[in-house]
Short mmCIF file of C-alpha atoms and ligand atoms in Angstrom, two decimals:
data_model
loop_
_atom_site.label_atom_id
_atom_site.label_comp_id
_atom_site.label_asym_id
_atom_site.label_seq_id
_atom_site.Cartn_x
_atom_site.Cartn_y
_atom_site.Cartn_z
CA MET A 227 0.22 7.73 17.67
CA TYR A 228 -0.34 10.97 19.65
CA ALA A 229 -1.81 11.13 23.11
CA ILE A 230 -5.36 12.19 22.10
CA ASN A 231 -5.93 9.29 19.92
CA HIS A 232 -4.56 6.78 22.32
CA ALA A 233 -6.98 8.24 24.73
CA ALA A 234 -9.82 7.88 22.09
CA THR A 235 -9.10 4.12 22.05
CA ALA A 236 -10.30 4.07 25.68
CA LEU A 237 -13.62 5.09 24.30
CA LEU A 238 -13.79 2.00 22.09
CA ILE A 239 -13.14 -0.25 25.13
CA LYS A 240 -15.58 1.71 27.34
CA LYS A 241 -18.28 1.32 24.84
CA ASN A 242 -17.79 -2.51 24.83
CA ASN A 243 -17.43 -2.57 28.55
CA PRO A 244 -20.00 -0.01 29.86
CA GLU A 245 -19.80 -1.30 33.36
CA VAL A 246 -16.03 -0.58 33.66
CA PRO A 247 -15.18 3.05 34.61
CA LEU A 248 -13.46 5.18 32.00
CA PHE A 249 -10.58 6.39 34.03
CA PRO A 250 -8.71 3.06 34.48
CA LEU A 251 -9.27 2.54 30.69
CA LEU A 252 -7.59 5.89 29.92
CA ILE A 253 -4.75 4.81 32.15
CA SER A 254 -4.54 1.39 30.56
CA VAL A 255 -4.14 2.75 26.86
CA GLN A 256 -1.28 5.01 27.99
CA PHE A 257 0.36 2.64 30.50
CA VAL A 258 3.38 1.80 28.33
CA GLU A 259 3.72 5.47 27.29
CA VAL A 260 3.93 6.59 30.98
CA LEU A 261 6.65 3.91 31.56
CA TRP A 262 8.45 5.42 28.40
CA VAL A 263 8.41 8.83 29.96
CA PHE A 264 9.93 7.67 33.29
CA PHE A 265 12.40 5.39 31.54
CA ASN A 266 13.57 8.28 29.58
CA TYR A 267 13.97 10.43 32.76
CA PHE A 268 15.87 7.57 34.25
CA GLY A 269 18.13 7.27 31.26
CA TRP A 270 17.05 3.73 30.52
CA GLU A 271 15.57 4.51 27.24
CA HIS A 272 16.32 7.37 24.85
CA PHE A 273 15.46 9.03 21.58
CA SER A 274 17.68 10.79 19.17
CA VAL A 275 17.51 13.56 16.61
CA TYR A 276 19.18 13.01 13.24
CA GLY A 277 18.35 13.68 9.59
CA GLY A 278 16.12 16.57 10.93
CA ARG A 279 13.68 14.41 12.78
CA VAL A 280 13.08 12.81 16.04
CA HIS A 281 13.66 9.02 16.31
CA LEU A 282 12.62 7.05 19.37
CA ASP A 283 15.24 4.43 18.54
CA PHE A 284 15.83 2.88 21.97
CA LEU A 285 12.71 1.88 23.84
CA PRO A 286 12.74 -1.86 24.22
CA TYR A 287 11.54 -1.92 27.88
CA SER A 288 8.41 0.10 27.57
CA HIS A 289 7.56 -0.59 23.87
CA SER A 290 8.39 -4.16 22.96
CA VAL A 291 5.84 -6.72 22.04
CA PHE A 292 6.93 -8.83 24.93
CA SER A 293 6.83 -6.14 27.49
CA GLY A 294 3.43 -4.96 26.17
CA VAL A 295 2.01 -8.47 26.59
CA ALA A 296 3.82 -8.90 30.01
CA ALA A 297 2.42 -5.58 31.35
CA ALA A 298 -1.15 -6.66 30.21
CA VAL A 299 -0.85 -10.05 31.89
CA LEU A 300 0.60 -8.41 35.10
CA SER A 301 -2.19 -5.82 35.17
CA PHE A 302 -4.77 -8.48 34.62
CA CYS A 303 -3.50 -10.55 37.46
CA VAL A 304 -3.34 -7.52 39.84
CA ILE A 305 -6.89 -6.32 38.94
CA ASN A 306 -8.46 -9.77 38.74
CA TRP A 307 -7.04 -11.30 41.95
CA GLY A 308 -6.09 -8.05 43.91
CA TYR A 309 -9.42 -6.26 43.19
CA LYS A 310 -11.59 -9.14 42.19
CA ASN A 311 -12.84 -7.40 39.17
CA LYS A 312 -12.44 -9.66 36.12
CA LYS A 313 -14.27 -7.53 33.74
CA MET A 314 -11.98 -4.55 34.48
CA ALA A 315 -8.95 -6.79 34.36
CA ILE A 316 -9.72 -7.98 30.85
CA ALA A 317 -10.67 -4.55 29.64
CA PHE A 318 -7.39 -2.94 31.19
CA ALA A 319 -5.27 -5.68 29.53
CA ILE A 320 -6.81 -4.93 26.15
CA GLY A 321 -6.09 -1.27 26.67
CA VAL A 322 -2.44 -1.97 27.52
CA VAL A 323 -1.93 -4.21 24.39
CA SER A 324 -3.76 -1.74 22.18
CA HIS A 325 -1.06 0.84 22.68
CA VAL A 326 1.69 -1.52 21.37
CA ILE A 327 -0.42 -2.67 18.37
CA ILE A 328 -1.22 0.85 17.48
CA ASP A 329 2.44 1.98 17.85
CA VAL A 330 3.53 -0.84 15.58
CA ILE A 331 1.29 0.53 12.96
CA PHE A 332 2.51 4.18 13.47
CA HIS A 333 6.15 3.97 14.49
CA GLU A 334 9.30 3.62 12.44
CA LYS A 335 10.92 0.29 12.71
CA ASP A 336 11.84 0.56 16.35
CA ILE A 337 9.55 -1.81 18.34
CA GLN A 338 11.45 -5.03 19.23
CA LEU A 339 9.78 -8.38 19.80
CA SER A 340 11.46 -8.23 23.26
CA PRO A 341 13.96 -6.34 25.21
CA PHE A 342 16.37 -9.33 24.73
CA SER A 343 16.74 -9.21 21.05
CA ALA A 344 17.69 -6.12 18.92
CA LYS A 345 16.20 -7.70 15.81
CA PRO A 346 13.69 -7.94 14.29
CA VAL A 347 12.12 -4.54 14.82
CA LEU A 348 8.58 -3.72 13.91
CA GLY A 349 6.88 -0.54 12.67
CA LEU A 350 5.09 0.49 9.45
CA GLY A 351 6.45 3.95 9.63
CA ILE A 352 3.44 6.12 9.10
CA LEU A 353 5.01 8.76 11.42
CA ASP A 354 7.50 9.34 8.75
CA TYR A 355 4.72 10.88 6.55
CA PRO A 356 3.39 13.75 8.72
CA MET A 357 0.29 14.65 6.75
CA LEU A 358 -0.62 11.07 6.19
CA ASN A 359 -0.24 10.38 9.84
CA PHE A 360 -2.30 13.44 10.75
CA ILE A 361 -5.15 12.35 8.47
CA ILE A 362 -5.14 8.74 9.69
CA GLU A 363 -4.94 9.75 13.29
CA PHE A 364 -7.58 12.39 12.99
CA ALA A 365 -9.97 10.03 11.25
CA TYR A 366 -9.26 7.33 13.86
CA GLY A 367 -10.00 9.78 16.67
CA ILE A 368 -13.32 10.89 14.96
CA PHE A 369 -14.21 7.10 14.47
CA CYS A 370 -13.62 6.40 18.23
CA TRP A 371 -15.87 9.39 19.05
CA TRP A 372 -18.62 8.19 16.62
CA TYR A 373 -18.47 4.61 17.90
CA PHE A 374 -18.77 5.82 21.46
CA LYS A 375 -21.54 8.10 20.63
CA GLY A 376 -19.84 10.98 22.39
CA SER A 377 -21.05 14.56 22.96
CA LYS A 378 -20.24 17.47 20.69
CA SER A 379 -17.87 18.82 23.32
CA LEU A 380 -16.00 15.58 23.19
CA LEU A 381 -15.76 15.78 19.40
CA TRP A 382 -14.25 19.26 19.72
CA VAL A 383 -11.80 18.01 22.25
CA ILE A 384 -10.71 15.31 19.78
CA ILE A 385 -10.64 17.84 16.82
CA ILE A 386 -8.74 20.47 18.87
CA PHE A 387 -6.03 18.13 20.24
CA ASN A 388 -5.41 16.54 16.90
CA ILE A 389 -4.97 20.01 15.34
CA LEU A 390 -2.60 20.97 18.27
CA ASP A 391 -0.48 17.94 17.47
CA LEU A 392 0.20 19.23 13.93
CA PRO A 393 3.20 21.48 14.77
CA MET A 394 4.86 18.45 16.69
CA MET A 395 4.18 16.19 13.69
CA LEU A 396 5.64 18.72 11.23
CA ALA A 397 8.52 19.71 13.32
CA HIS A 398 11.87 19.16 11.74
CA GLY A 399 15.36 20.58 11.43
CA ASP A 400 16.38 23.47 13.86
CA ALA A 401 12.82 23.32 15.57
CA LEU A 402 14.14 20.18 17.22
CA THR A 403 17.33 21.70 18.74
CA PRO A 404 15.77 22.16 22.19
CA PHE A 405 15.07 18.46 22.38
CA VAL A 406 18.71 17.66 21.61
CA LYS A 407 20.01 20.32 24.10
CA TYR A 408 17.51 19.43 26.87
CA PRO A 409 16.55 15.80 26.42
CA PHE A 410 14.00 15.95 29.40
CA ILE A 411 11.72 18.26 27.29
CA LEU A 412 10.43 15.63 24.92
CA PRO A 413 9.25 13.08 27.65
CA SER A 414 7.84 16.11 29.61
CA VAL A 415 5.85 17.38 26.60
CA ILE A 416 4.56 13.88 26.06
CA LEU A 417 3.73 13.47 29.79
CA PHE A 418 1.85 16.79 29.69
CA GLN A 419 -0.15 15.69 26.62
CA ILE A 420 -1.13 12.43 28.35
CA LEU A 421 -2.35 14.17 31.49
CA ILE A 422 -4.19 16.86 29.72
CA THR A 423 -5.91 14.57 27.25
CA TRP A 424 -6.82 12.15 30.09
CA TYR A 425 -8.52 15.15 31.79
CA PHE A 426 -10.29 16.41 28.84
CA VAL A 427 -11.55 13.04 27.37
CA TYR A 428 -12.64 12.03 30.95
CA ARG A 429 -14.41 15.28 31.58
CA TYR A 430 -16.29 15.48 28.23
CA ALA A 431 -16.95 11.76 27.75
CA HIS A 432 -19.25 12.19 30.79
CA SER A 433 -21.21 15.04 29.45
CA LYS A 434 -23.78 15.21 26.76
CA ASN A 435 -25.22 18.20 24.86
CA ASP A 436 -28.71 19.40 25.66
CA LYS A 437 -31.12 20.68 23.08
CA ASN A 438 -29.57 24.09 23.32
CA GLY A 439 -26.10 22.75 22.53
CA SER A 440 -24.77 23.54 26.03
CA VAL A 441 -23.09 20.81 28.12
CA MET A 442 -24.83 18.97 30.79
CA GLU A 443 -23.19 16.55 33.27
CA GLU A 444 -24.41 13.05 32.98
CA ILE A 445 -25.55 11.80 36.30
ZN1 ZN B 243 3.89 4.55 22.58
#
């Protein structure tokens, strides 16, 4: 799943935990993705390109079921005992786990149960069908917006970022050559997407449309 729709998941959690600020929730839903970015920079995890498509193949430290649960438990402990905020600790942990659950649905079979066992690997493989992937992600993003009862501006953020993902979803063959030549590009693109969707979702989740349709800041 692409950054905008992981970010949209934070809206679901926020709606159910109104007293928890949105920003930590936006971090929680992308926590393991940020790890993936840095593990790729360090060379601990890697992707590859073959058969004309990108395959994430080696990501057991950031994206296994075990590491997702471990990251959730660890963040729960830090926030609950370090910051004495149980509600935020639970909501944050849910956000961390949500990422792995969603990725199991969308990824190819590349998510291990733990970093210690190469098999079995999980993944329903929706990413292999770009248009189906686009439609499901788009519908999911809109659902999150609807559930959150967000502003029109927030809806546009979700629509525009989903459409901007299409070239990445459809990219294949020679279009992927830069990723092979310069492996830092893919994690950098993903890091950029994470940061920019954090900003826009946060910015427009806190606004509502007035009668004239222009954006007002919520106090
Ligand atoms: Zn992921």
